[in-house]
C-alpha atoms as an extended CHARMM CRD file, in Angstrom:
* protein
*
       169  EXT
         1         1  UNK       CA             26.6700000000      -27.6670000000       -2.7000000000  PROA      1               0.0000000000
         2         2  UNK       CA             25.1060000000      -24.9880000000       -4.8730000000  PROA      2               0.0000000000
         3         3  UNK       CA             26.4690000000      -24.6530000000       -8.3300000000  PROA      3               0.0000000000
         4         4  UNK       CA             27.5860000000      -21.3730000000       -9.9040000000  PROA      4               0.0000000000
         5         5  UNK       CA             24.4190000000      -21.0110000000      -12.0090000000  PROA      5               0.0000000000
         6         6  UNK       CA             22.1670000000      -21.2330000000       -8.9530000000  PROA      6               0.0000000000
         7         7  UNK       CA             24.2740000000      -18.6920000000       -7.1050000000  PROA      7               0.0000000000
         8         8  UNK       CA             24.1260000000      -16.2810000000      -10.0460000000  PROA      8               0.0000000000
         9         9  UNK       CA             20.3660000000      -16.7780000000      -10.4480000000  PROA      9               0.0000000000
        10        10  UNK       CA             19.7460000000      -16.0460000000       -6.7610000000  PROA      10              0.0000000000
        11        11  UNK       CA             22.0390000000      -12.9980000000       -6.8670000000  PROA      11              0.0000000000
        12        12  UNK       CA             20.1130000000      -11.6780000000       -9.8690000000  PROA      12              0.0000000000
        13        13  UNK       CA             16.8060000000      -12.2920000000       -8.0830000000  PROA      13              0.0000000000
        14        14  UNK       CA             18.0710000000      -10.4870000000       -4.9580000000  PROA      14              0.0000000000
        15        15  UNK       CA             19.1400000000       -7.5340000000       -7.1030000000  PROA      15              0.0000000000
        16        16  UNK       CA             15.7730000000       -7.4090000000       -8.8870000000  PROA      16              0.0000000000
        17        17  UNK       CA             13.7870000000       -7.5480000000       -5.6140000000  PROA      17              0.0000000000
        18        18  UNK       CA             16.1070000000       -4.9550000000       -4.0690000000  PROA      18              0.0000000000
        19        19  UNK       CA             15.2980000000       -2.5550000000       -6.9170000000  PROA      19              0.0000000000
        20        20  UNK       CA             11.5720000000       -3.2310000000       -6.5020000000  PROA      20              0.0000000000
        21        21  UNK       CA             11.7970000000       -2.4920000000       -2.7740000000  PROA      21              0.0000000000
        22        22  UNK       CA             13.7760000000        0.6970000000       -3.3710000000  PROA      22              0.0000000000
        23        23  UNK       CA             11.3830000000        1.9410000000       -6.0770000000  PROA      23              0.0000000000
        24        24  UNK       CA              8.0860000000        0.9440000000       -4.4480000000  PROA      24              0.0000000000
        25        25  UNK       CA              6.1840000000        3.4660000000       -2.3660000000  PROA      25              0.0000000000
        26        26  UNK       CA              5.0560000000        0.6140000000       -0.1420000000  PROA      26              0.0000000000
        27        27  UNK       CA              5.7090000000       -3.0840000000        0.3360000000  PROA      27              0.0000000000
        28        28  UNK       CA              3.2130000000       -4.9710000000        2.4760000000  PROA      28              0.0000000000
        29        29  UNK       CA              4.0720000000       -8.3890000000        3.9110000000  PROA      29              0.0000000000
        30        30  UNK       CA              1.1640000000      -10.7110000000        4.5670000000  PROA      30              0.0000000000
        31        31  UNK       CA              0.6170000000      -14.3010000000        5.5820000000  PROA      31              0.0000000000
        32        32  UNK       CA             -1.5910000000      -15.8310000000        2.9010000000  PROA      32              0.0000000000
        33        33  UNK       CA             -2.2920000000      -19.1490000000        4.6420000000  PROA      33              0.0000000000
        34        34  UNK       CA             -5.8730000000      -20.3010000000        4.4060000000  PROA      34              0.0000000000
        35        35  UNK       CA             -6.6570000000      -18.7480000000        1.0340000000  PROA      35              0.0000000000
        36        36  UNK       CA             -7.7440000000      -21.2410000000       -1.5910000000  PROA      36              0.0000000000
        37        37  UNK       CA             -6.8470000000      -20.9560000000       -5.2910000000  PROA      37              0.0000000000
        38        38  UNK       CA            -10.0130000000      -19.0560000000       -6.2090000000  PROA      38              0.0000000000
        39        39  UNK       CA             -9.5220000000      -16.5420000000       -3.3980000000  PROA      39              0.0000000000
        40        40  UNK       CA             -5.8840000000      -15.9770000000       -4.3910000000  PROA      40              0.0000000000
        41        41  UNK       CA             -6.9590000000      -15.4530000000       -7.9990000000  PROA      41              0.0000000000
        42        42  UNK       CA             -9.5650000000      -12.8900000000       -6.8830000000  PROA      42              0.0000000000
        43        43  UNK       CA             -7.0040000000      -11.1750000000       -4.6550000000  PROA      43              0.0000000000
        44        44  UNK       CA             -4.4910000000      -10.9720000000       -7.5140000000  PROA      44              0.0000000000
        45        45  UNK       CA             -7.1980000000       -9.5080000000       -9.7530000000  PROA      45              0.0000000000
        46        46  UNK       CA             -8.1550000000       -6.8910000000       -7.1480000000  PROA      46              0.0000000000
        47        47  UNK       CA             -4.5070000000       -5.9760000000       -6.7300000000  PROA      47              0.0000000000
        48        48  UNK       CA             -3.9620000000       -5.6230000000      -10.4720000000  PROA      48              0.0000000000
        49        49  UNK       CA             -6.9710000000       -3.3110000000      -10.6940000000  PROA      49              0.0000000000
        50        50  UNK       CA             -5.4710000000       -1.1750000000       -7.9110000000  PROA      50              0.0000000000
        51        51  UNK       CA             -2.0480000000       -1.0510000000       -9.5780000000  PROA      51              0.0000000000
        52        52  UNK       CA             -0.4610000000       -3.3440000000       -6.9950000000  PROA      52              0.0000000000
        53        53  UNK       CA              1.9980000000       -6.1400000000       -7.7420000000  PROA      53              0.0000000000
        54        54  UNK       CA              1.3830000000       -9.3780000000       -5.8000000000  PROA      54              0.0000000000
        55        55  UNK       CA              4.2390000000      -11.8760000000       -5.5430000000  PROA      55              0.0000000000
        56        56  UNK       CA              5.1450000000      -14.8560000000       -3.4150000000  PROA      56              0.0000000000
        57        57  UNK       CA              8.8710000000      -14.9060000000       -2.6760000000  PROA      57              0.0000000000
        58        58  UNK       CA             11.2070000000      -16.7740000000       -0.3820000000  PROA      58              0.0000000000
        59        59  UNK       CA             11.7810000000      -14.8850000000        2.8500000000  PROA      59              0.0000000000
        60        60  UNK       CA             15.5720000000      -15.2080000000        2.7330000000  PROA      60              0.0000000000
        61        61  UNK       CA             15.6500000000      -13.6880000000       -0.7740000000  PROA      61              0.0000000000
        62        62  UNK       CA             13.5200000000      -10.7370000000        0.3850000000  PROA      62              0.0000000000
        63        63  UNK       CA             15.6640000000      -10.3900000000        3.5080000000  PROA      63              0.0000000000
        64        64  UNK       CA             18.8470000000      -10.1180000000        1.4410000000  PROA      64              0.0000000000
        65        65  UNK       CA             17.1660000000       -7.7270000000       -0.9850000000  PROA      65              0.0000000000
        66        66  UNK       CA             15.9310000000       -5.5110000000        1.8690000000  PROA      66              0.0000000000
        67        67  UNK       CA             19.4330000000       -5.3350000000        3.3210000000  PROA      67              0.0000000000
        68        68  UNK       CA             20.7880000000       -4.4180000000       -0.1160000000  PROA      68              0.0000000000
        69        69  UNK       CA             18.1230000000       -1.6890000000       -0.3910000000  PROA      69              0.0000000000
        70        70  UNK       CA             19.1800000000       -0.2700000000        2.9900000000  PROA      70              0.0000000000
        71        71  UNK       CA             15.9980000000       -1.2020000000        4.8640000000  PROA      71              0.0000000000
        72        72  UNK       CA             16.1040000000       -1.2550000000        8.6630000000  PROA      72              0.0000000000
        73        73  UNK       CA             16.7700000000       -4.6400000000       10.2940000000  PROA      73              0.0000000000
        74        74  UNK       CA             13.3910000000       -4.5790000000       12.0870000000  PROA      74              0.0000000000
        75        75  UNK       CA             11.8240000000       -5.5430000000        8.7360000000  PROA      75              0.0000000000
        76        76  UNK       CA             13.4700000000       -8.9690000000        8.8960000000  PROA      76              0.0000000000
        77        77  UNK       CA             11.4200000000       -9.9780000000       11.9530000000  PROA      77              0.0000000000
        78        78  UNK       CA              8.2840000000       -9.9530000000        9.7480000000  PROA      78              0.0000000000
        79        79  UNK       CA              9.7500000000      -12.5440000000        7.4100000000  PROA      79              0.0000000000
        80        80  UNK       CA              8.6240000000      -15.7020000000        9.1530000000  PROA      80              0.0000000000
        81        81  UNK       CA              6.3510000000      -18.3670000000        7.7310000000  PROA      81              0.0000000000
        82        82  UNK       CA              4.7350000000      -18.3550000000        4.3010000000  PROA      82              0.0000000000
        83        83  UNK       CA              4.4890000000      -14.7550000000        3.1550000000  PROA      83              0.0000000000
        84        84  UNK       CA              3.3720000000      -12.9380000000        0.0550000000  PROA      84              0.0000000000
        85        85  UNK       CA              4.3460000000       -9.3950000000       -0.8220000000  PROA      85              0.0000000000
        86        86  UNK       CA              2.2730000000       -6.5600000000       -2.2660000000  PROA      86              0.0000000000
        87        87  UNK       CA              4.2630000000       -3.8040000000       -3.9730000000  PROA      87              0.0000000000
        88        88  UNK       CA              2.5450000000       -0.4390000000       -4.3230000000  PROA      88              0.0000000000
        89        89  UNK       CA              4.4190000000        1.3690000000       -7.0500000000  PROA      89              0.0000000000
        90        90  UNK       CA              2.0540000000        4.3170000000       -7.5830000000  PROA      90              0.0000000000
        91        91  UNK       CA             -0.0880000000        4.5750000000       -4.4580000000  PROA      91              0.0000000000
        92        92  UNK       CA              1.4110000000        3.6600000000       -1.0600000000  PROA      92              0.0000000000
        93        93  UNK       CA             -2.0450000000        3.0570000000        0.4370000000  PROA      93              0.0000000000
        94        94  UNK       CA             -3.4470000000        0.7610000000       -2.2920000000  PROA      94              0.0000000000
        95        95  UNK       CA             -1.7990000000       -2.5250000000       -1.1710000000  PROA      95              0.0000000000
        96        96  UNK       CA             -2.9230000000       -2.0450000000        2.4310000000  PROA      96              0.0000000000
        97        97  UNK       CA             -6.5040000000       -1.2210000000        1.3710000000  PROA      97              0.0000000000
        98        98  UNK       CA             -6.8070000000       -4.2120000000       -0.9690000000  PROA      98              0.0000000000
        99        99  UNK       CA             -5.3970000000       -6.5780000000        1.6590000000  PROA      99              0.0000000000
       100       100  UNK       CA             -7.5840000000       -5.2170000000        4.4480000000  PROA      100             0.0000000000
       101       101  UNK       CA            -10.6490000000       -5.6390000000        2.2280000000  PROA      101             0.0000000000
       102       102  UNK       CA             -9.5690000000       -9.2210000000        1.4280000000  PROA      102             0.0000000000
       103       103  UNK       CA             -9.1200000000      -10.0240000000        5.1120000000  PROA      103             0.0000000000
       104       104  UNK       CA            -12.6260000000       -8.6940000000        5.8650000000  PROA      104             0.0000000000
       105       105  UNK       CA            -14.0820000000      -10.6060000000        2.9170000000  PROA      105             0.0000000000
       106       106  UNK       CA            -12.3660000000      -13.9730000000        3.4120000000  PROA      106             0.0000000000
       107       107  UNK       CA            -11.7410000000      -13.8500000000        7.1740000000  PROA      107             0.0000000000
       108       108  UNK       CA             -8.3200000000      -15.3630000000        6.4010000000  PROA      108             0.0000000000
       109       109  UNK       CA             -4.6970000000      -14.2330000000        6.0700000000  PROA      109             0.0000000000
       110       110  UNK       CA             -2.9690000000      -11.5730000000        8.1230000000  PROA      110             0.0000000000
       111       111  UNK       CA             -0.9480000000       -8.4230000000        7.4870000000  PROA      111             0.0000000000
       112       112  UNK       CA              2.4920000000       -8.7920000000        9.0500000000  PROA      112             0.0000000000
       113       113  UNK       CA              3.7480000000       -5.2510000000        8.4110000000  PROA      113             0.0000000000
       114       114  UNK       CA              5.6760000000       -3.5730000000        5.6610000000  PROA      114             0.0000000000
       115       115  UNK       CA              7.7540000000       -0.7430000000        4.3090000000  PROA      115             0.0000000000
       116       116  UNK       CA              6.0350000000        2.5570000000        3.5860000000  PROA      116             0.0000000000
       117       117  UNK       CA              8.1030000000        5.1830000000        1.8030000000  PROA      117             0.0000000000
       118       118  UNK       CA             11.3020000000        3.5390000000        3.0490000000  PROA      118             0.0000000000
       119       119  UNK       CA             10.1870000000        3.2950000000        6.6790000000  PROA      119             0.0000000000
       120       120  UNK       CA              9.4790000000       -0.0570000000        8.3220000000  PROA      120             0.0000000000
       121       121  UNK       CA              5.9400000000       -0.2030000000        9.7480000000  PROA      121             0.0000000000
       122       122  UNK       CA              4.2810000000       -2.8290000000       11.9180000000  PROA      122             0.0000000000
       123       123  UNK       CA              0.9160000000       -4.4390000000       11.2120000000  PROA      123             0.0000000000
       124       124  UNK       CA             -0.9840000000       -1.8430000000       13.2790000000  PROA      124             0.0000000000
       125       125  UNK       CA              0.5120000000        1.0330000000       11.2610000000  PROA      125             0.0000000000
       126       126  UNK       CA             -0.3300000000       -0.7050000000        7.9820000000  PROA      126             0.0000000000
       127       127  UNK       CA             -3.9230000000       -1.2790000000        9.1460000000  PROA      127             0.0000000000
       128       128  UNK       CA             -4.1810000000        2.3930000000       10.1200000000  PROA      128             0.0000000000
       129       129  UNK       CA             -2.8840000000        3.3400000000        6.6890000000  PROA      129             0.0000000000
       130       130  UNK       CA             -5.5350000000        1.1180000000        5.0850000000  PROA      130             0.0000000000
       131       131  UNK       CA             -8.2650000000        3.0080000000        6.9570000000  PROA      131             0.0000000000
       132       132  UNK       CA             -7.2470000000        6.3590000000        5.4740000000  PROA      132             0.0000000000
       133       133  UNK       CA             -9.5000000000        7.7760000000        2.7780000000  PROA      133             0.0000000000
       134       134  UNK       CA             -8.1590000000        7.6810000000       -0.7680000000  PROA      134             0.0000000000
       135       135  UNK       CA             -5.9360000000       10.4480000000       -2.0890000000  PROA      135             0.0000000000
       136       136  UNK       CA             -8.7850000000       11.8130000000       -4.2090000000  PROA      136             0.0000000000
       137       137  UNK       CA            -11.1320000000       12.0010000000       -1.2070000000  PROA      137             0.0000000000
       138       138  UNK       CA             -8.4740000000       13.7600000000        0.8870000000  PROA      138             0.0000000000
       139       139  UNK       CA             -7.7880000000       16.2570000000       -1.9080000000  PROA      139             0.0000000000
       140       140  UNK       CA            -11.4860000000       16.9990000000       -2.3740000000  PROA      140             0.0000000000
       141       141  UNK       CA            -11.9170000000       17.4940000000        1.3850000000  PROA      141             0.0000000000
       142       142  UNK       CA             -8.9620000000       19.8610000000        1.4630000000  PROA      142             0.0000000000
       143       143  UNK       CA            -10.2640000000       21.8050000000       -1.5340000000  PROA      143             0.0000000000
       144       144  UNK       CA            -13.7210000000       21.9730000000        0.0340000000  PROA      144             0.0000000000
       145       145  UNK       CA            -12.3250000000       23.3510000000        3.2890000000  PROA      145             0.0000000000
       146       146  UNK       CA            -10.2560000000       25.8910000000        1.3600000000  PROA      146             0.0000000000
       147       147  UNK       CA            -13.2750000000       26.9900000000       -0.6820000000  PROA      147             0.0000000000
       148       148  UNK       CA            -15.5890000000       27.2500000000        2.3330000000  PROA      148             0.0000000000
       149       149  UNK       CA            -14.2620000000       30.6220000000        3.6160000000  PROA      149             0.0000000000
       150       150  UNK       CA            -14.2590000000       32.0230000000        0.0770000000  PROA      150             0.0000000000
       151       151  UNK       CA            -17.8780000000       31.0760000000       -0.5560000000  PROA      151             0.0000000000
       152       152  UNK       CA            -18.8400000000       32.4640000000        2.8640000000  PROA      152             0.0000000000
       153       153  UNK       CA            -17.1350000000       35.7440000000        1.9880000000  PROA      153             0.0000000000
       154       154  UNK       CA            -18.9010000000       35.8370000000       -1.3880000000  PROA      154             0.0000000000
       155       155  UNK       CA            -22.2960000000       35.4270000000        0.3160000000  PROA      155             0.0000000000
       156       156  UNK       CA            -21.5460000000       38.2210000000        2.7860000000  PROA      156             0.0000000000
       157       157  UNK       CA            -20.3600000000       40.5460000000        0.0000000000  PROA      157             0.0000000000
       158       158  UNK       CA            -23.4950000000       39.7490000000       -2.0070000000  PROA      158             0.0000000000
       159       159  UNK       CA            -25.7020000000       40.5860000000        0.9890000000  PROA      159             0.0000000000
       160       160  UNK       CA            -23.8440000000       43.8730000000        1.5370000000  PROA      160             0.0000000000
       161       161  UNK       CA            -24.2720000000       44.7470000000       -2.1410000000  PROA      161             0.0000000000
       162       162  UNK       CA            -28.0200000000       44.0200000000       -1.9190000000  PROA      162             0.0000000000
       163       163  UNK       CA            -28.3280000000       46.1990000000        1.2050000000  PROA      163             0.0000000000
       164       164  UNK       CA            -26.4820000000       48.9820000000       -0.6110000000  PROA      164             0.0000000000
       165       165  UNK       CA            -28.8930000000       48.7200000000       -3.5550000000  PROA      165             0.0000000000
       166       166  UNK       CA            -31.9210000000       48.7460000000       -1.2360000000  PROA      166             0.0000000000
       167       167  UNK       CA            -30.5940000000       51.8170000000        0.6320000000  PROA      167             0.0000000000
       168       168  UNK       CA            -29.9730000000       53.6700000000       -2.6540000000  PROA      168             0.0000000000
       169       169  UNK       CA            -33.6010000000       53.2120000000       -3.7750000000  PROA      169             0.0000000000
């Protein structure tokens, strides 16, 4: 029988994880089996560089925390076997990108799914998210497409002005 201290410690852990889930822009669940210690160390380093928090937690603790955070019950089906969790606090795409790169590099582990902006997503959706260009690339593309008509108009106006100067001479 569990003693009162253990119960309180687990309740505190559930509350802490629940807050992390609620505050994270994305939480990716992945099966880390097959990675050796060096590979896990490299993965943790890559995640830190990307601003992602990597933790290994017990599935039942995460399940309780997800319920407390109001996450859909379909999330609980992903919590089978040994899982690790990647919390993206600043960029919702970063955990998926780092994990997809690790899977390509090591040919091990598997994305199980996750929570993206409060919505439960399966592994296919997370992989699709990982394939998206970075926020900076998307912004620069958008700015470039917005500037394209303006620069085209400027060229046309310049040509008209030159024709007007040539006609005046």
